[in-house]
Amino acid sequence: LSRIGDELYLEPTESGLSLRAVNSSRSAFASFLFAPLFFQLYEPGSAGPDTELFRCKVHMKSFLGVFRSLPSLEKSVGKCLILLKPRASRLVLQLHCKYGVTKTHNLAFQECERLQAVFDTQRCASRLRAPARLLAEAVVHFPPTLAEVTMGAGPGGKISLRNYVEDEAEPSKTMVTELCLAEDEFQSVAVAPGSHITFCLKEFRGLLSFAEASNLPLTIHFDEPGRPVIFTLDDTVLEVHLVLATLSDLESNSQSPSTNGMSHLPAPSDDFADDLESYMAAMETSEGCSEGPPSPIFPLRTPQPAKSKPQEEDEEDEEEEGAVPGTPPHKKFRSLFFGSVMTAGRPGLATTQEVLAEDSDGES
Amino acid sequence: MRFRAKIVDLACLNHFSRIINTVAKLAKTCILRLTVCKLYFILSDKVANGGASMWCELSQGNFFDEFQMEGVAAEHNEIYLEFVPENLWRALKTAQNAKAVKIKLTNKHCPCLRVAVELPSLSSSSRIVTHDIPVGVIPRRMWNDFREPSVPDFDVSIYLPVLKTMKSVVERMKNLSNFIVIEANLSGEMNLKIETDLVSVTTHFKDLGNPPWASEDGCQSSAQGRDLESMAEACIDIKKLLQLLAGQQVNPTKALCNIVHKRIVHFILLHEEVSLQYFIPAVA
């Protein structure tokens, strides 16, 4: 959760304790729901007819600081008590350790609105389920600094992962890595043909290391580009959701080569399909290449600018509230949730983000 | 102009990757020259490199199971490509348990070296990772810029001390000064010196040995008839020296340097299957 946001939202519910986080641009949301059975004792408090169960948020760093060194915690701590004291404005974390030592941490909290991204895994057209290890092995081939990856249906029924190259980046300077995973490496595959999404790796990597450590299979639900991708982990006592915004298609869906050149690279063939003779001939006769290698003469595919697009996307996505003029031409990662109430006070993003779904709490 | 090659043996792949790693540490961009028998990694001494240059040569037969190359023309059966070695290193880094690695020169949207790594997987078909590394093709008229540098007319030639020791000495000196003086004589003695306003540090090595160089045509070189105790020295950029030493992951079979007094230091590192030469010019 700390890989996603700086604040930890705690929400006790009847079905368990939910820990949540969201990132500053509202493009990533995660929730961990611990069922009552996970705890030795679970008392969510009582909700009256007019009051809801109390919820709050604390600084992620303060909370993490209490559990700093896991190996030593495992050796010395017998019990951990988490107590919410609304009237004292404190979240109490009490570690009962060996030899009668009790460490009590009082964290200041802030009251908050309910943090809930609106998403529905049932509405997703595509779904993949795989052991976390498979995805971790796939992600390792991409550089640790890579921001975004495109995942989708590949040639031959495979699932492909490819690093996302921004439109502005020069294609002749950027290395492109693509990996194909066979269907039978997954536990289940239900992917709409030709579908693909682009999302940020950073938050995904965080979930992946948790999934690997807990040995749980990961399910990926996705739909069209622009609609959020949902990663879930399921256990008897734990339910995890990670929701990430995806890059919306800058080209209209009717065009066959989609964004990021997802017209897939054919599997490496054995014959000399690529002949640079004509390229060399053209280069030898060209002028003005005094320094360094000449620029390629083959036309580079450039996607169309996004400025003309909002209208078309309006028609495709019925949840849109209307075309947003002046949408930045690149990186159209949409905000997933929270209407103007929440985004007021963040001047940069509020005017340019499109909202797919209102805050479920409305004005309260 | 075509090129394709394949490595199947894991030890060869590992060794080749380590060479690429070394090259990547010395040059951000360099030239890959392909001939029928050999691969060369070349960094020419442009100002942008701080005047340092590199020549690394290996026989393809020692690494590749398949190697097919057709140069630009029959009488110029070679290919020169400019590329970023770090990219190739990244592609090979995660291929260390691969079933096979194929490298091919392609031209889909722009010239690329396509590295296709076939990995073992639990499923019926192998997992394939492809990396498209953009390259620039160097036209024939520029090939003269990348000729093999000749061994300079040096004043002293001496074997280097154990590289690991040399590296840890230079690493600490780097914190004190930007320049280091290498001096050596024909009696097997070498000193590494730094000098600033506040401090000067010298590390002395002795009994290193001086390699015998046969003079090619019997004429006197600067080294002959030279007083055995007299030191030849050159003051060089310490970062460049450290780049060279830090990039060595395996102890070379032979490591030596040739010093042209106050002009240039020429390092030669020889392994069984690859030779690396690195030139660091002296600063004024």
XYZ file of C-alpha atoms in Angstrom:
648
model
C 0.000 0.000 0.000
C 2.880 2.343 0.648
C 3.927 1.921 -2.975
C 0.684 3.561 -3.937
C -0.050 6.388 -1.576
C 1.215 8.361 1.382
C -1.862 7.900 3.493
C -3.334 4.711 4.850
C -7.110 4.612 5.068
C -8.550 2.333 7.733
C -12.150 1.345 7.442
C -13.655 -1.192 9.777
C -16.712 -2.856 8.294
C -18.971 -5.716 9.280
C -17.144 -7.965 6.848
C -13.715 -7.075 8.137
C -11.055 -4.406 8.380
C -10.298 -2.692 5.116
C -6.969 -0.970 4.526
C -6.847 1.247 1.487
C -4.638 3.667 -0.377
C -4.871 5.878 -3.414
C -2.175 7.737 -5.297
C -2.015 11.471 -5.724
C -3.191 11.485 -9.326
C -6.087 9.197 -8.451
C -4.997 6.689 -11.034
C -4.228 3.838 -8.647
C -6.278 2.435 -5.777
C -5.735 -0.598 -3.614
C -7.684 -2.225 -0.834
C -6.902 -5.108 1.464
C -9.913 -6.539 3.263
C -9.068 -8.722 6.251
C -12.025 -10.887 7.283
C -12.934 -11.046 10.993
C -11.516 -14.590 11.059
C -8.075 -13.211 10.263
C -8.012 -11.633 13.732
C -8.063 -13.192 17.157
C -10.600 -10.563 18.098
C -12.456 -8.222 15.834
C -14.800 -5.534 17.035
C -15.691 -3.026 14.380
C -17.619 -0.918 16.846
C -21.269 -0.196 16.592
C -22.989 1.815 13.976
C -26.024 3.679 15.198
C -28.980 4.705 13.065
C -27.320 8.026 12.267
C -23.660 7.190 12.541
C -21.517 5.024 10.430
C -18.649 2.890 11.583
C -15.739 5.136 12.289
C -13.037 5.416 9.653
C -9.866 7.406 9.421
C -6.614 7.867 7.619
C -3.081 8.039 8.998
C 0.309 8.833 7.533
C 1.643 5.756 5.824
C 5.143 6.337 7.146
C 3.974 6.574 10.740
C 2.062 3.346 10.466
C 4.887 1.529 8.735
C 7.341 2.781 11.307
C 5.632 0.698 13.965
C 6.254 -2.488 12.001
C 9.681 -1.535 10.836
C 11.731 -4.650 11.114
C 9.689 -7.723 10.271
C 12.229 -10.368 11.268
C 12.676 -8.917 14.746
C 8.924 -8.419 15.088
C 8.306 -12.041 14.322
C 10.713 -13.040 17.047
C 9.643 -10.704 19.786
C 6.004 -9.749 19.342
C 3.305 -12.013 20.702
C 0.235 -9.935 20.005
C -0.660 -6.723 18.280
C -3.662 -4.666 19.298
C -5.097 -2.000 17.060
C -7.499 0.333 18.783
C -9.296 3.315 17.389
C -10.002 6.021 19.949
C -12.116 8.633 18.233
C -12.531 10.875 21.218
C -8.807 10.949 21.935
C -8.117 11.390 18.231
C -5.655 8.600 18.354
C -5.121 5.324 16.614
C -3.408 3.084 19.116
C -1.081 0.313 17.989
C 0.041 -1.777 20.875
C 2.668 -4.468 20.478
C 2.746 -7.033 23.274
C 6.258 -8.403 23.248
C 8.270 -10.979 25.104
C 9.364 -10.500 28.682
C 6.333 -8.414 29.532
C 7.353 -5.503 27.348
C 4.509 -3.548 25.776
C 5.139 -0.946 23.126
C 2.308 1.476 22.592
C 2.231 3.756 19.592
C -0.313 6.542 19.407
C -0.833 7.745 15.891
C -2.701 10.870 15.018
C -5.388 10.339 12.445
C -7.636 12.384 10.263
C -11.256 11.691 9.654
C -12.020 11.078 6.056
C -14.607 10.301 3.471
C -15.031 6.768 2.349
C -12.352 5.954 -0.168
C -13.854 3.762 -2.815
C -12.997 3.417 -6.426
C -15.898 2.444 -8.573
C -15.170 -0.650 -10.550
C -16.892 -3.845 -11.450
C -14.968 -6.931 -12.365
C -18.116 -8.417 -13.885
C -18.142 -5.755 -16.548
C -14.674 -6.580 -17.765
C -14.517 -8.372 -21.056
C -11.214 -10.090 -20.402
C -9.781 -12.020 -17.519
C -6.509 -13.774 -16.822
C -5.525 -15.844 -13.835
C -1.972 -16.915 -13.146
C 0.393 -17.717 -10.315
C 2.174 -14.577 -9.204
C 5.486 -16.200 -10.020
C 4.665 -16.319 -13.738
C 3.999 -12.600 -13.877
C 7.039 -11.820 -11.755
C 9.186 -13.810 -14.170
C 7.674 -11.877 -17.044
C 8.147 -8.457 -15.512
C 11.818 -9.074 -14.765
C 12.693 -8.669 -18.450
C 11.681 -5.052 -18.360
C 14.000 -2.451 -16.901
C 13.218 -1.496 -13.294
C 12.748 2.109 -14.334
C 10.148 1.342 -16.966
C 6.996 3.260 -16.273
C 4.326 1.650 -18.362
C 3.690 -1.687 -19.967
C 1.139 -2.775 -22.547
C -0.490 -6.153 -22.079
C -2.845 -7.856 -24.435
C -3.799 -10.565 -26.830
C -0.794 -11.554 -28.874
C -0.255 -13.614 -31.987
C -1.030 -17.292 -31.812
C -3.377 -16.898 -28.868
C -0.573 -15.850 -26.589
C -0.619 -13.080 -24.058
C 1.934 -10.415 -24.790
C 3.624 -7.830 -22.634
C 5.478 -4.970 -24.182
C 7.106 -1.858 -22.859
C 5.152 1.229 -23.655
C 6.997 3.804 -25.702
C 5.603 7.303 -25.466
C 4.555 8.859 -28.720
C 7.042 11.663 -28.338
C 9.963 9.347 -27.771
C 11.901 8.717 -30.939
C 11.216 5.186 -32.093
C 14.680 4.952 -33.555
C 16.248 5.548 -30.172
C 14.135 3.426 -27.860
C 14.633 -0.210 -27.155
C 11.450 -2.241 -27.337
C 11.029 -5.435 -25.384
C 8.187 -7.857 -25.955
C 7.396 -11.065 -24.159
C 4.758 -13.626 -25.058
C 3.273 -16.023 -22.572
C 1.490 -19.125 -23.750
C -2.128 -19.652 -22.735
C -1.354 -22.853 -20.927
C 0.980 -21.044 -18.544
C -2.084 -19.356 -17.084
C -4.629 -20.967 -14.830
C -7.406 -19.448 -16.846
C -7.576 -17.209 -19.882
C -10.621 -15.400 -21.210
C -9.337 -12.604 -23.394
C -11.279 -10.686 -25.995
C -9.342 -10.946 -29.266
C -7.263 -7.941 -30.151
C -7.668 -6.418 -26.720
C -4.850 -4.650 -24.947
C -4.305 -2.182 -22.114
C -1.440 -0.010 -20.961
C -0.846 0.538 -17.268
C 1.836 1.644 -14.821
C 4.238 -0.975 -13.643
C 5.208 0.629 -10.374
C 2.069 -0.089 -8.414
C 1.664 -3.456 -10.086
C 5.147 -4.512 -9.002
C 4.196 -3.776 -5.422
C 1.194 -6.064 -5.605
C 3.228 -8.690 -7.408
C 5.790 -8.968 -4.629
C 2.995 -9.309 -2.084
C 1.338 -11.995 -4.166
C 4.588 -13.899 -4.597
C 5.340 -13.755 -0.896
C 1.880 -14.988 0.016
C 1.826 -17.540 -2.810
C -1.579 -16.488 -4.062
C -2.690 -16.609 -7.697
C -3.401 -13.267 -9.286
C -6.461 -12.514 -11.402
C -6.387 -9.669 -13.899
C -9.671 -8.194 -15.119
C -9.541 -5.760 -17.982
C -11.653 -4.262 -20.674
C -11.092 -1.552 -23.250
C -8.179 0.868 -23.135
C -9.077 3.695 -20.815
C -11.191 1.530 -18.550
C -9.441 0.518 -15.350
C -7.615 -2.767 -14.955
C -8.356 -4.656 -11.762
C -5.946 -7.069 -10.123
C -7.350 -9.328 -7.433
C -5.961 -11.791 -4.956
C -8.270 -14.081 -3.042
C -7.827 -16.044 0.084
C -10.165 -17.322 2.770
C -9.417 -14.420 5.064
C -8.073 -11.783 2.697
C -9.414 -10.023 -0.359
C -7.109 -7.739 -2.279
C -7.986 -5.358 -5.061
C -5.644 -3.142 -7.022
C -7.295 -0.853 -9.530
C -5.160 1.002 -12.051
C -6.153 3.479 -14.694
C -5.151 2.525 -18.187
C -4.051 4.627 -21.076
C -6.911 5.328 -23.412
C -6.455 4.679 -27.093
C -5.421 7.826 -28.861
C -6.390 6.437 -32.228
C -9.946 5.507 -32.979
C -10.801 1.859 -32.602
C -11.652 1.435 -36.242
C -8.019 1.671 -37.248
C -6.258 -1.635 -37.100
C -2.771 -0.678 -35.930
C -3.541 0.383 -32.408
C -1.495 2.549 -30.093
C 1.980 1.612 -29.151
C 2.408 -0.441 -32.263
C 0.593 -3.406 -30.868
C 0.468 -4.858 -34.336
C 2.576 -7.609 -33.070
C 6.092 -8.374 -34.004
C 5.942 -11.741 -35.747
C 7.694 -14.578 -34.039
C 11.320 -14.647 -35.135
C 11.415 -16.591 -38.370
C 14.303 -18.535 -39.667
C 14.675 -17.063 -43.091
C 16.209 -13.755 -43.993
C 13.030 -11.800 -44.138
C 14.708 -8.521 -43.374
C 16.935 -7.224 -46.046
C 18.768 -4.027 -45.574
C 20.261 -3.961 -49.071
C 17.833 -1.429 -50.398
C 18.289 0.598 -47.243
C 22.047 0.551 -47.691
C 21.789 1.472 -51.347
C 19.638 4.432 -50.550
C 21.975 5.501 -47.796
C 25.123 5.326 -49.903
C 23.653 7.729 -52.384
C 22.119 10.125 -49.911
C 23.812 13.394 -49.106
C 24.421 15.388 -46.044
C 25.142 12.626 -43.601
C 28.310 14.097 -42.271
C 28.172 13.053 -38.700
C 27.020 9.880 -37.171
C 24.594 7.404 -38.619
C 22.011 8.694 -41.045
C 18.380 8.784 -40.028
C 16.321 5.916 -41.331
C 14.611 6.484 -44.633
C 11.710 4.235 -43.885
C 8.801 6.339 -42.699
C 8.186 6.036 -39.018
C 4.645 5.433 -37.927
C 3.385 8.253 -35.822
C 0.000 8.052 -34.190
C -2.440 10.817 -34.872
C -2.583 13.683 -32.418
C -5.162 13.293 -29.746
C -6.747 16.685 -30.017
C -9.413 15.570 -32.421
C -10.329 12.559 -30.365
C -12.496 13.550 -27.411
C -15.620 13.613 -29.536
C -15.215 10.059 -30.742
C -14.446 8.707 -27.342
C -17.533 10.395 -26.059
C -19.674 8.128 -28.152
C -17.897 4.964 -27.200
C -17.973 5.389 -23.488
C -21.389 6.064 -22.083
C -20.128 6.928 -18.661
C -18.300 10.005 -19.868
C -19.631 13.274 -18.761
C -18.761 15.109 -21.913
C -15.788 15.909 -24.064
C -13.041 17.634 -22.230
C -11.411 20.276 -24.362
C -7.729 20.814 -24.049
C -7.058 17.305 -22.874
C -3.313 16.922 -22.833
C -2.290 15.162 -26.025
C -0.360 12.441 -24.325
C -0.645 10.244 -21.298
C -4.382 10.157 -21.087
C -4.530 8.224 -17.879
C -7.918 9.077 -16.576
C -8.870 9.638 -13.037
C -10.856 6.675 -11.859
C -13.108 8.254 -9.350
C -13.886 11.185 -7.133
C -15.870 14.008 -8.566
C -15.115 17.686 -8.278
C -15.683 17.672 -4.515
C -12.555 15.676 -3.936
C -10.413 17.155 -6.640
C -11.032 20.756 -5.719
C -7.849 22.258 -4.458
C -5.661 20.300 -6.832
C -5.640 22.825 -9.598
C -3.507 21.062 -12.153
C -5.467 17.877 -12.391
C -9.021 18.944 -11.755
C -9.562 20.723 -15.013
C -7.957 18.171 -17.244
C -9.019 14.867 -15.770
C -12.083 13.156 -17.073
C -14.239 11.511 -14.480
C -15.580 8.083 -15.251
C -17.522 7.654 -12.093
C -18.662 9.881 -9.287
C -17.654 9.396 -5.721
C -20.098 6.849 -4.400
C -20.624 8.762 -1.194
C -21.918 11.885 -2.882
C -22.221 14.917 -0.636
C -22.444 13.859 2.947
C 23.540 -6.569 -45.722
C 22.453 -9.286 -43.354
C 23.434 -10.603 -40.010
C 22.189 -13.336 -37.796
C 23.753 -15.353 -35.038
C 22.773 -17.802 -32.360
C 24.174 -18.803 -28.991
C 23.042 -22.044 -27.425
C 25.721 -22.808 -24.857
C 25.022 -21.183 -21.501
C 28.669 -20.710 -20.609
C 29.283 -18.909 -23.889
C 26.215 -16.784 -23.292
C 27.378 -15.906 -19.815
C 30.835 -15.011 -21.035
C 29.490 -12.935 -23.907
C 27.136 -11.090 -21.545
C 30.009 -10.234 -19.256
C 31.962 -8.803 -22.165
C 28.988 -6.675 -23.151
C 28.713 -5.533 -19.540
C 32.346 -4.444 -19.576
C 31.870 -2.579 -22.849
C 28.710 -0.939 -21.520
C 30.645 0.385 -18.540
C 33.214 2.004 -20.815
C 31.035 3.509 -23.485
C 27.549 4.900 -23.611
C 27.454 4.481 -27.383
C 29.915 2.530 -29.442
C 30.448 0.863 -32.796
C 29.916 -2.820 -33.393
C 31.947 -4.021 -36.328
C 31.065 -7.414 -37.747
C 33.306 -9.440 -40.006
C 33.140 -13.057 -41.032
C 35.358 -14.180 -38.161
C 35.264 -11.482 -35.551
C 33.255 -8.955 -33.602
C 34.747 -5.641 -32.596
C 33.472 -3.055 -30.142
C 34.995 0.288 -30.982
C 34.917 3.626 -29.294
C 36.794 6.256 -31.201
C 38.552 9.114 -29.483
C 36.126 11.913 -30.082
C 36.026 14.818 -27.710
C 32.652 13.675 -26.393
C 34.294 10.622 -24.870
C 36.859 12.761 -23.098
C 39.373 11.572 -25.645
C 39.371 8.003 -24.370
C 39.064 5.274 -26.939
C 38.490 1.562 -26.870
C 39.118 -1.403 -29.113
C 37.672 -4.740 -28.089
C 38.036 -7.755 -30.300
C 36.678 -11.288 -30.065
C 36.434 -14.302 -32.334
C 32.849 -15.170 -33.068
C 33.608 -18.873 -33.183
C 34.296 -18.907 -29.470
C 30.804 -17.741 -28.605
C 28.286 -18.358 -31.366
C 26.916 -21.662 -32.571
C 25.687 -20.024 -35.719
C 27.043 -16.885 -37.264
C 26.109 -15.636 -40.697
C 27.082 -12.277 -42.029
C 26.876 -10.572 -45.368
C 28.514 -7.193 -45.516
C 27.592 -4.147 -47.506
C 29.358 -5.412 -50.598
C 31.414 -8.418 -51.642
C 34.715 -6.577 -51.445
C 33.706 -4.865 -48.221
C 32.299 -7.823 -46.377
C 31.771 -6.046 -43.086
C 29.007 -4.289 -41.180
C 29.465 -1.289 -38.901
C 26.640 -0.446 -36.479
C 26.369 2.245 -33.857
C 24.438 1.187 -30.769
C 24.055 1.577 -27.025
C 25.754 -1.415 -25.397
C 23.708 -0.967 -22.217
C 20.634 -2.025 -24.213
C 22.293 -5.230 -25.322
C 23.433 -5.895 -21.779
C 19.877 -5.497 -20.491
C 18.593 -7.899 -23.106
C 21.166 -10.525 -22.194
C 21.042 -10.005 -18.459
C 17.774 -11.859 -17.963
C 18.637 -14.537 -20.482
C 21.070 -16.419 -18.337
C 18.989 -19.613 -18.264
C 17.894 -19.396 -21.875
C 17.598 -22.338 -24.228
C 18.888 -20.191 -27.062
C 19.574 -16.576 -27.904
C 19.277 -15.381 -31.476
C 20.507 -12.032 -32.689
C 19.431 -10.666 -36.028
C 19.763 -7.411 -37.871
C 16.322 -6.275 -38.987
C 14.683 -3.226 -40.405
C 11.011 -3.001 -39.493
C 10.601 0.704 -38.823
C 14.268 1.458 -38.369
C 17.370 -0.688 -38.244
C 17.453 -2.796 -35.115
C 19.308 -5.660 -33.625
C 16.592 -8.058 -32.633
C 17.606 -10.242 -29.722
C 15.212 -13.163 -29.319
C 15.624 -15.116 -26.111
C 14.013 -18.513 -25.882
C 13.354 -19.334 -22.255
C 12.280 -22.588 -20.688
C 8.724 -22.608 -19.440
C 6.350 -25.029 -17.823
C 4.045 -24.943 -20.793
C 4.355 -26.873 -24.021
C 5.907 -23.996 -25.914
C 8.911 -21.958 -24.868
C 8.601 -18.438 -23.665
C 10.103 -15.970 -26.114
C 11.279 -12.506 -25.170
C 12.309 -10.211 -27.989
C 14.263 -7.035 -27.566
C 14.550 -4.618 -30.470
C 17.670 -2.563 -29.983
C 17.829 0.413 -32.321
C 21.097 0.698 -34.236
C 22.543 3.168 -36.655
C 24.171 1.773 -39.777
C 27.519 3.419 -40.486
C 28.043 4.048 -44.193
C 31.183 2.760 -45.824
C 32.674 6.175 -46.358
C 32.969 6.623 -42.587
C 34.635 3.309 -41.861
C 38.074 4.909 -41.823
C 37.160 6.691 -38.622
C 37.140 3.368 -36.856
C 40.402 1.739 -37.765
C 42.375 -0.221 -35.235
C 44.614 2.134 -33.288
C 48.298 1.294 -33.489
C 50.347 0.620 -30.407
C 51.882 3.962 -29.543
C 55.616 4.458 -29.353
C 55.683 4.031 -25.616
C 58.363 4.883 -23.101
C 57.553 2.192 -20.573
C 55.532 -0.983 -20.760
C 54.652 -2.736 -17.523
C 52.293 -5.425 -16.252
C 49.501 -4.097 -14.080
C 49.109 -5.085 -10.443
C 46.205 -7.335 -9.462
C 43.225 -5.443 -10.855
C 41.106 -5.826 -7.755
C 43.791 -4.222 -5.621
C 44.354 -1.495 -8.147
C 40.643 -0.816 -8.287
C 40.216 -0.451 -4.537
C 43.202 1.907 -4.365
C 41.881 4.067 -7.200
C 38.364 4.054 -5.735
C 39.582 5.661 -2.573
C 41.736 8.123 -4.434
C 38.740 9.177 -6.483
C 37.240 10.811 -3.404
C 40.270 13.048 -3.051
C 41.112 14.126 -6.552
C 39.814 14.157 -10.115
C 43.158 13.270 -11.649
C 45.645 10.530 -10.998
C 49.226 10.159 -12.110
C 50.380 6.755 -13.283
C 54.105 6.398 -13.418
C 56.209 3.326 -14.059
C 59.698 2.274 -15.039
C 61.366 -0.650 -16.722
C 62.323 -2.191 -13.368
C 58.781 -3.359 -12.660
C 57.894 -0.457 -10.395
C 54.659 1.503 -10.653
C 53.283 4.367 -8.568
C 49.775 5.729 -8.469
C 49.792 9.302 -7.219
C 47.263 11.978 -6.440
C 48.110 15.432 -5.323
C 45.858 18.246 -4.152
C 46.399 21.378 -2.087
C 45.638 19.525 1.085
C 46.944 16.069 0.576
C 49.058 13.864 -1.614
C 48.826 10.097 -1.618
C 51.086 7.653 -3.411
C 50.698 3.900 -3.648
C 53.816 1.978 -4.671
C 53.816 -1.339 -6.495
C 56.952 -3.268 -7.247
C 58.090 -6.486 -8.895
C 55.357 -6.170 -11.475
C 57.489 -7.203 -14.405
C 57.834 -5.596 -17.801
C 56.489 -7.357 -20.877
C 59.012 -8.046 -23.609
C 58.086 -6.316 -26.871
C 59.876 -7.532 -29.943
C 60.803 -4.542 -32.050
C 59.337 -5.082 -35.482
C 62.051 -3.905 -37.756
C 65.027 -3.720 -35.444
C 64.950 0.053 -35.077
C 65.206 1.667 -31.681
C 61.935 2.388 -29.948
C 61.693 4.940 -27.178
C 61.845 2.146 -24.662
C 65.154 0.752 -25.726
C 68.347 2.136 -24.283
C 66.272 3.747 -21.565
C 67.470 4.068 -17.994
C 65.741 1.274 -16.122
C 64.962 3.367 -13.062
C 63.621 6.393 -14.859
C 59.858 6.847 -14.549
C 57.500 7.646 -17.393
C 54.310 9.248 -16.192
C 50.944 10.498 -17.371
C 48.243 12.376 -15.505
C 44.822 11.067 -16.445
C 41.176 11.490 -15.503
C 40.613 9.226 -12.525
C 37.037 8.418 -13.476
C 38.120 6.961 -16.783
C 40.621 4.720 -15.072
C 38.037 3.609 -12.577
C 35.544 2.839 -15.337
C 38.075 0.502 -16.863
C 38.953 -1.212 -13.613
C 35.390 -1.445 -12.326
C 34.216 -3.009 -15.559
C 36.470 -6.002 -15.206
C 34.606 -8.872 -13.681
C 36.987 -11.635 -14.498
C 40.724 -11.497 -13.996
C 42.401 -11.189 -17.360
C 45.080 -13.616 -18.400
C 47.377 -10.691 -19.068
C 46.973 -7.056 -18.085
C 49.514 -4.437 -19.001
C 49.837 -0.800 -19.817
C 52.059 1.232 -22.086
C 52.898 4.748 -21.006
C 53.917 7.488 -23.382
C 55.396 10.101 -21.119
C 52.883 12.907 -20.513
C 50.861 11.881 -23.566
C 48.761 8.775 -23.231
C 48.323 5.523 -21.337
C 47.451 2.461 -23.370
C 45.901 -0.430 -21.424
C 45.807 -3.938 -22.836
C 43.700 -6.598 -21.135
C 43.842 -10.065 -22.592
C 41.483 -12.888 -21.791
C 41.453 -16.264 -23.484
C 38.897 -15.320 -26.066
C 38.746 -11.550 -26.020
C 41.199 -8.694 -26.048
C 40.441 -5.202 -24.842
C 42.526 -2.101 -25.466
C 41.711 1.177 -23.786
C 43.491 4.479 -24.394
C 43.324 7.303 -21.889
C 45.034 10.516 -23.001
C 47.009 12.535 -20.488
C 45.558 15.856 -19.403
C 47.591 18.937 -20.048
